Short mmCIF file of C-alpha atoms in Angstrom, two decimals:
data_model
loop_
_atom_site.label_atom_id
_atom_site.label_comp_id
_atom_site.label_asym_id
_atom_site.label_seq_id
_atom_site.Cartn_x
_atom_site.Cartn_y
_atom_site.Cartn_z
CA UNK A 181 0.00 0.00 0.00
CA UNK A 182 1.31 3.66 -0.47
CA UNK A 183 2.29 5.94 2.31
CA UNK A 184 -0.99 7.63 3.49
CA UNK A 185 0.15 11.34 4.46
CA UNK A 186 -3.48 13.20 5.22
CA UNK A 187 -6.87 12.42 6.60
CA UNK A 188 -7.98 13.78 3.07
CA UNK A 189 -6.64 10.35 1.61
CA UNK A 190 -7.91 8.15 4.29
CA UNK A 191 -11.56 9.84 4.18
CA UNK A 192 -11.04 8.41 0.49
CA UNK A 193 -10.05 5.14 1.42
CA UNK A 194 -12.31 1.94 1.23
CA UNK A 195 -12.79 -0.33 4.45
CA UNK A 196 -10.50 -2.96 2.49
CA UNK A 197 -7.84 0.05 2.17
CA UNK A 198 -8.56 1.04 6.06
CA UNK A 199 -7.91 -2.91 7.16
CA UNK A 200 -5.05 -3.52 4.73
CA UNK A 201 -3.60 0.34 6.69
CA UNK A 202 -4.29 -0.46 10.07
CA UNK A 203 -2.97 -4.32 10.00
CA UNK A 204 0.15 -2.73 8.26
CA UNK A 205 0.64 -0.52 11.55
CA UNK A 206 0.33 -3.64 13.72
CA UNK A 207 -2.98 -2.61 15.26
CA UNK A 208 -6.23 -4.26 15.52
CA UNK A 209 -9.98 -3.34 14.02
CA UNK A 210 -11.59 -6.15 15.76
CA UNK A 211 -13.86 -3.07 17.53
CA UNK A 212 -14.43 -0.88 14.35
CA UNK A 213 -17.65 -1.49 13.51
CA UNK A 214 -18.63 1.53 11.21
CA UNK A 215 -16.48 3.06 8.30
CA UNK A 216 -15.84 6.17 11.00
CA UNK A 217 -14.30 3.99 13.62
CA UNK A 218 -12.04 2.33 10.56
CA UNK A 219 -11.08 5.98 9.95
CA UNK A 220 -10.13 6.83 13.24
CA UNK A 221 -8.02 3.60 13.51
CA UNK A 222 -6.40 4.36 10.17
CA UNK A 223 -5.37 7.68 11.96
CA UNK A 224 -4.17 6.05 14.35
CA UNK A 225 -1.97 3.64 12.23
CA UNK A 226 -0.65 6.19 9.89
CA UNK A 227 1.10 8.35 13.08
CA UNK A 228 2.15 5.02 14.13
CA UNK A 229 4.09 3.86 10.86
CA UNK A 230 4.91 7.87 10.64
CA UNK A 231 6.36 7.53 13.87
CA UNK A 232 8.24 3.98 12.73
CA UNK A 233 6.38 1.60 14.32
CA UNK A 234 4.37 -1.09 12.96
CA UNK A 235 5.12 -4.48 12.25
CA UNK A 236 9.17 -4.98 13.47
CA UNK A 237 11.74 -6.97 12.11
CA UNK A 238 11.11 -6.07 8.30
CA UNK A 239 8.16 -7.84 8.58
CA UNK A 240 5.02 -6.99 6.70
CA UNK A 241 1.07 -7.31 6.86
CA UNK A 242 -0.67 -7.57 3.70
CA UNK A 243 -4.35 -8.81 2.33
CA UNK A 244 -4.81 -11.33 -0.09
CA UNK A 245 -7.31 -13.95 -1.62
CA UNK A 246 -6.23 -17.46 -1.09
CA UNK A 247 -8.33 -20.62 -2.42
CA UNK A 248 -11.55 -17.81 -2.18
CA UNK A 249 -11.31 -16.99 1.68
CA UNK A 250 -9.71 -13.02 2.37
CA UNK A 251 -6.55 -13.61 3.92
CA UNK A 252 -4.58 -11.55 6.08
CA UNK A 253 -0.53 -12.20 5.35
CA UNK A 254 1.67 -11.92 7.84
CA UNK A 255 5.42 -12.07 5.76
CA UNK A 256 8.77 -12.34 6.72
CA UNK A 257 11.27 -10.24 4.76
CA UNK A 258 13.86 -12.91 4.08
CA UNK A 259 12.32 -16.44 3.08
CA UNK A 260 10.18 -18.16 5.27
CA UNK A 261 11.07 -21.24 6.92
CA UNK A 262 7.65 -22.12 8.49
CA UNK A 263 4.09 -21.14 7.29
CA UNK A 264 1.15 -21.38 9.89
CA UNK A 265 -1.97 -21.19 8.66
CA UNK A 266 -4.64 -20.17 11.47
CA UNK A 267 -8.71 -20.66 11.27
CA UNK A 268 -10.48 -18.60 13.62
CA UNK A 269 -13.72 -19.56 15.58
CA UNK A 270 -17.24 -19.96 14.88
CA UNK A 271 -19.02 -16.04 14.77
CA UNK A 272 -14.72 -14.55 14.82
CA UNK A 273 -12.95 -13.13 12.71
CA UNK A 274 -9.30 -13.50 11.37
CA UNK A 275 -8.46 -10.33 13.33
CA UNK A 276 -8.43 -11.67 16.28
CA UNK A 277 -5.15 -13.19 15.91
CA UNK A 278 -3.92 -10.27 14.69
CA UNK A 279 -1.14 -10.67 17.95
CA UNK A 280 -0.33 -14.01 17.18
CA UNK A 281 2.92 -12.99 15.32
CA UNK A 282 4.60 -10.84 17.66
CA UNK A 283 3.67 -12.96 20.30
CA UNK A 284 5.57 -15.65 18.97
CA UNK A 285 8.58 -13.77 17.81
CA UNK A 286 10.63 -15.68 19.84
CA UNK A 287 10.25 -18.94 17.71
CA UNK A 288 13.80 -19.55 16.34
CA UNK A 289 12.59 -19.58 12.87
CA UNK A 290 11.33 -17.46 9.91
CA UNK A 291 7.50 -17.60 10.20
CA UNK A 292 5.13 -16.63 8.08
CA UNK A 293 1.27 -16.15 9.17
CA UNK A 294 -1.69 -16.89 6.48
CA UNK A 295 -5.40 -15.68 8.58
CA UNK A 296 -7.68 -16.67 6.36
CA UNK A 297 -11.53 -15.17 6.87
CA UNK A 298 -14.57 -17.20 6.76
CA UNK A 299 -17.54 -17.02 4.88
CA UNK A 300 -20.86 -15.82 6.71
CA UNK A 301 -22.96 -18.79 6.88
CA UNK A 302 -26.80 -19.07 7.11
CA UNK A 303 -27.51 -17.41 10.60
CA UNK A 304 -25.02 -14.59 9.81
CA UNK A 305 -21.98 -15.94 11.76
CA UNK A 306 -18.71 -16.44 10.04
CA UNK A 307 -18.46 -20.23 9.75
CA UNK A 308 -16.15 -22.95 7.67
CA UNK A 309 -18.88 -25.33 7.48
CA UNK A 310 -22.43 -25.52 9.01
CA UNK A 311 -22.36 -25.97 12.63
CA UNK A 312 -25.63 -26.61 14.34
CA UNK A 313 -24.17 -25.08 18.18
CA UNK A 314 -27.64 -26.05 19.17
CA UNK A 315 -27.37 -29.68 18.53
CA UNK A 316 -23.85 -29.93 20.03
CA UNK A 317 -25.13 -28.56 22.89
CA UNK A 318 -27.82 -31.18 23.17
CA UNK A 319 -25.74 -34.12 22.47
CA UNK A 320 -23.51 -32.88 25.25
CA UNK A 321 -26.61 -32.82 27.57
CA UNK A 322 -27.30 -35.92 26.58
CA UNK A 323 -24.06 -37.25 27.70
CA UNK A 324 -21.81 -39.89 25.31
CA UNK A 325 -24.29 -41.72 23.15
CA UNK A 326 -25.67 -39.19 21.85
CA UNK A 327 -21.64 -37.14 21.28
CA UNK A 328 -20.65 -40.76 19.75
CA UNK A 329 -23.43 -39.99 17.33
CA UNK A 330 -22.73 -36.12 16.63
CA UNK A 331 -19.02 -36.89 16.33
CA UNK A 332 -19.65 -39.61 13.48
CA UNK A 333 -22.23 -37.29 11.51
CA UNK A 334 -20.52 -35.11 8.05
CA UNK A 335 -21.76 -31.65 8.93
CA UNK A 336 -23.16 -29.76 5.58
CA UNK A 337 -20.49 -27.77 3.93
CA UNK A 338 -17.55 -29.72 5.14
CA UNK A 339 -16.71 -30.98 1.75
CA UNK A 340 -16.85 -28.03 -0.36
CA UNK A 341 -14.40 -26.33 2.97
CA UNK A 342 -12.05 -29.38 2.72
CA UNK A 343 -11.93 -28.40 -1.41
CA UNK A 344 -11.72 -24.64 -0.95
CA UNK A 345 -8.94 -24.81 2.85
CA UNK A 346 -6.87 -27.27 0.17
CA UNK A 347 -6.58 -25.26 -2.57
CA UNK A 348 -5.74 -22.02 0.22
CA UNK A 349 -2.55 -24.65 1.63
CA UNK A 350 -1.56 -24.47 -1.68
CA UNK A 351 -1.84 -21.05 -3.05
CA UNK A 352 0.06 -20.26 0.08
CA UNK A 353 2.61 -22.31 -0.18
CA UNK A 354 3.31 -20.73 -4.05
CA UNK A 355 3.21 -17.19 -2.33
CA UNK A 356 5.95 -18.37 -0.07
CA UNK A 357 8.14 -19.72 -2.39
CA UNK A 358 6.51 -23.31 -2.58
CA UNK A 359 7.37 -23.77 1.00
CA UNK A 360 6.96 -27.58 1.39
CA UNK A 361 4.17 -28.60 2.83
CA UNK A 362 5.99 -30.84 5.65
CA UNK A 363 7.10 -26.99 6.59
CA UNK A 364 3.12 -25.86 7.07
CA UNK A 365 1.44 -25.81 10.28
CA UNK A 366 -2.20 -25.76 10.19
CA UNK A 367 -4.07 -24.49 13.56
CA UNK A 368 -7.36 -23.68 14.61
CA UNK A 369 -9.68 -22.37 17.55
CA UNK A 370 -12.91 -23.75 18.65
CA UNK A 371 -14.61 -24.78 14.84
CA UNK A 372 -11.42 -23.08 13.42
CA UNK A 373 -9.81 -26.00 15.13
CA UNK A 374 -11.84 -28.87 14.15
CA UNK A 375 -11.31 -27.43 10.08
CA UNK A 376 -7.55 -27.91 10.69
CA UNK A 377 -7.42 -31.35 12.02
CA UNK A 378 -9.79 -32.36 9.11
CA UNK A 379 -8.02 -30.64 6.42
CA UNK A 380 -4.66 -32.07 7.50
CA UNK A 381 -6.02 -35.50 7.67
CA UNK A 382 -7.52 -34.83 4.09
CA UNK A 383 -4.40 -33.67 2.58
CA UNK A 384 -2.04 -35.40 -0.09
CA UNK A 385 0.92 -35.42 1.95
CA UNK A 386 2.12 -34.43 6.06
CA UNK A 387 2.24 -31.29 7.49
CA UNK A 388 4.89 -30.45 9.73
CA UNK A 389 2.06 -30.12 12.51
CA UNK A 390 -1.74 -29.51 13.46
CA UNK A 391 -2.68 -27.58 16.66
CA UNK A 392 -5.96 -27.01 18.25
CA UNK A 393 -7.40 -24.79 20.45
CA UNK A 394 -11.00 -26.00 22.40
CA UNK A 395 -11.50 -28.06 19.23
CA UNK A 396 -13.23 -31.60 19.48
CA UNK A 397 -13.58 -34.62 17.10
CA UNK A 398 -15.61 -34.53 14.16
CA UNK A 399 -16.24 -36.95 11.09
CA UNK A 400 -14.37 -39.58 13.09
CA UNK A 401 -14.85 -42.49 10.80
CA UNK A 402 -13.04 -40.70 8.25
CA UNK A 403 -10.56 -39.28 10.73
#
């Protein structure tokens, strides 16, 4: 993105613009819920990369589309050595790992961060498949029988996010110099976790590994 140097140009600016601005400056939007709180962030940002802070290290933030899904690109000026790739939660958003990079600075490698955003799904909430929370909480009310069931069950959309999440490992892996895929770490939180598990287990090849956060089992059979 070009240097912003007035208000003028960010009054100007779309929301994708204001993201890609305020990301760049290392700070979140996670709270901006109307183009005037963007703007104000984007203020915000632009005295902060003015200033020369941001993201440290020669380290950038960018936006991009990978296998359909927004992305938010966290890149490492020399070539990575790892590439995580991190779903968010049912109802989140990929900004709210926006952290996740500078908290783990201290990893002794080159790592590159892929957030990918999910799609709203039928009740409004950002989702990577259909999730029913409503029956999961009833099978877990209903104690094991009924989780042994749920657990065993292909939720609607799974296969056309197992498609879509594969083609994103790959596209990424071309941005990042076709990093090999045993160095790609897929992770996930809460349905963001269960996607990972499932897309590593549905992948030609190994990843280097899979992490989840307050995930569970699903499509065991298969698993």
């Amino acid at each position: 993105m070009a240097s912003v140097s007035s208000d003028t140009e960010i009054d100007t600016m779309s929301i994708k613009d204001l993201r890609s601005l305020i990301t760049l400056a290392g700070l979140s939007f996670a709270d901006c819920l109307e183009k005037p709180d963007f703007r104000v962030r984007a203020q915000e940002a632009r005295a902060r990369l003015s200033a020369g802070g941001g993201s440290a290290g020669g380290e950038a933030n960018k936006t991009a589309v990978l296998g359909g899904y927004e992305c938010s690109v966290h890149q490492t000026s020399e070539p990575a050595e790892l590439l995580v790739i991190l779903l968010h939660g049912f109802g989140a958003s990929n900004s709210d790992f926006a952290s996740f990079p500078s908290m783990a600075s201290s990893i002794p490698k080159r790592v590159a961060w892929v957030f990918p955003q999910a799609p709203a799904g039928g009740m409004g909430a950002s989702a990577w498949w259909e999730l029913d929370a409503m029956k999961w909480f009833m099978a877990a009310q209903q104690g094991g029988a009924a989780l042994g069931q749920l657990i065993r069950e292909e939720p609607p959309g799974l296969s056309a996010a197992r498609t879509s999440l594969a083609t994103l490992v790959s596209e990424a892996q071309k941005m990042f110099g076709d990093i090999p895929l045993e160095r790609v770490v897929l992770a996930g939180f809460s349905q963001g976790a269960m996607t990972a598990m499932d897309l590593a287990l549905q992948l030609d090849g190994n990843v280097a590994g899979v992490t989840m956060i307050s995930g569970a089992p699903i499509v065991v059979d298969q698993w």
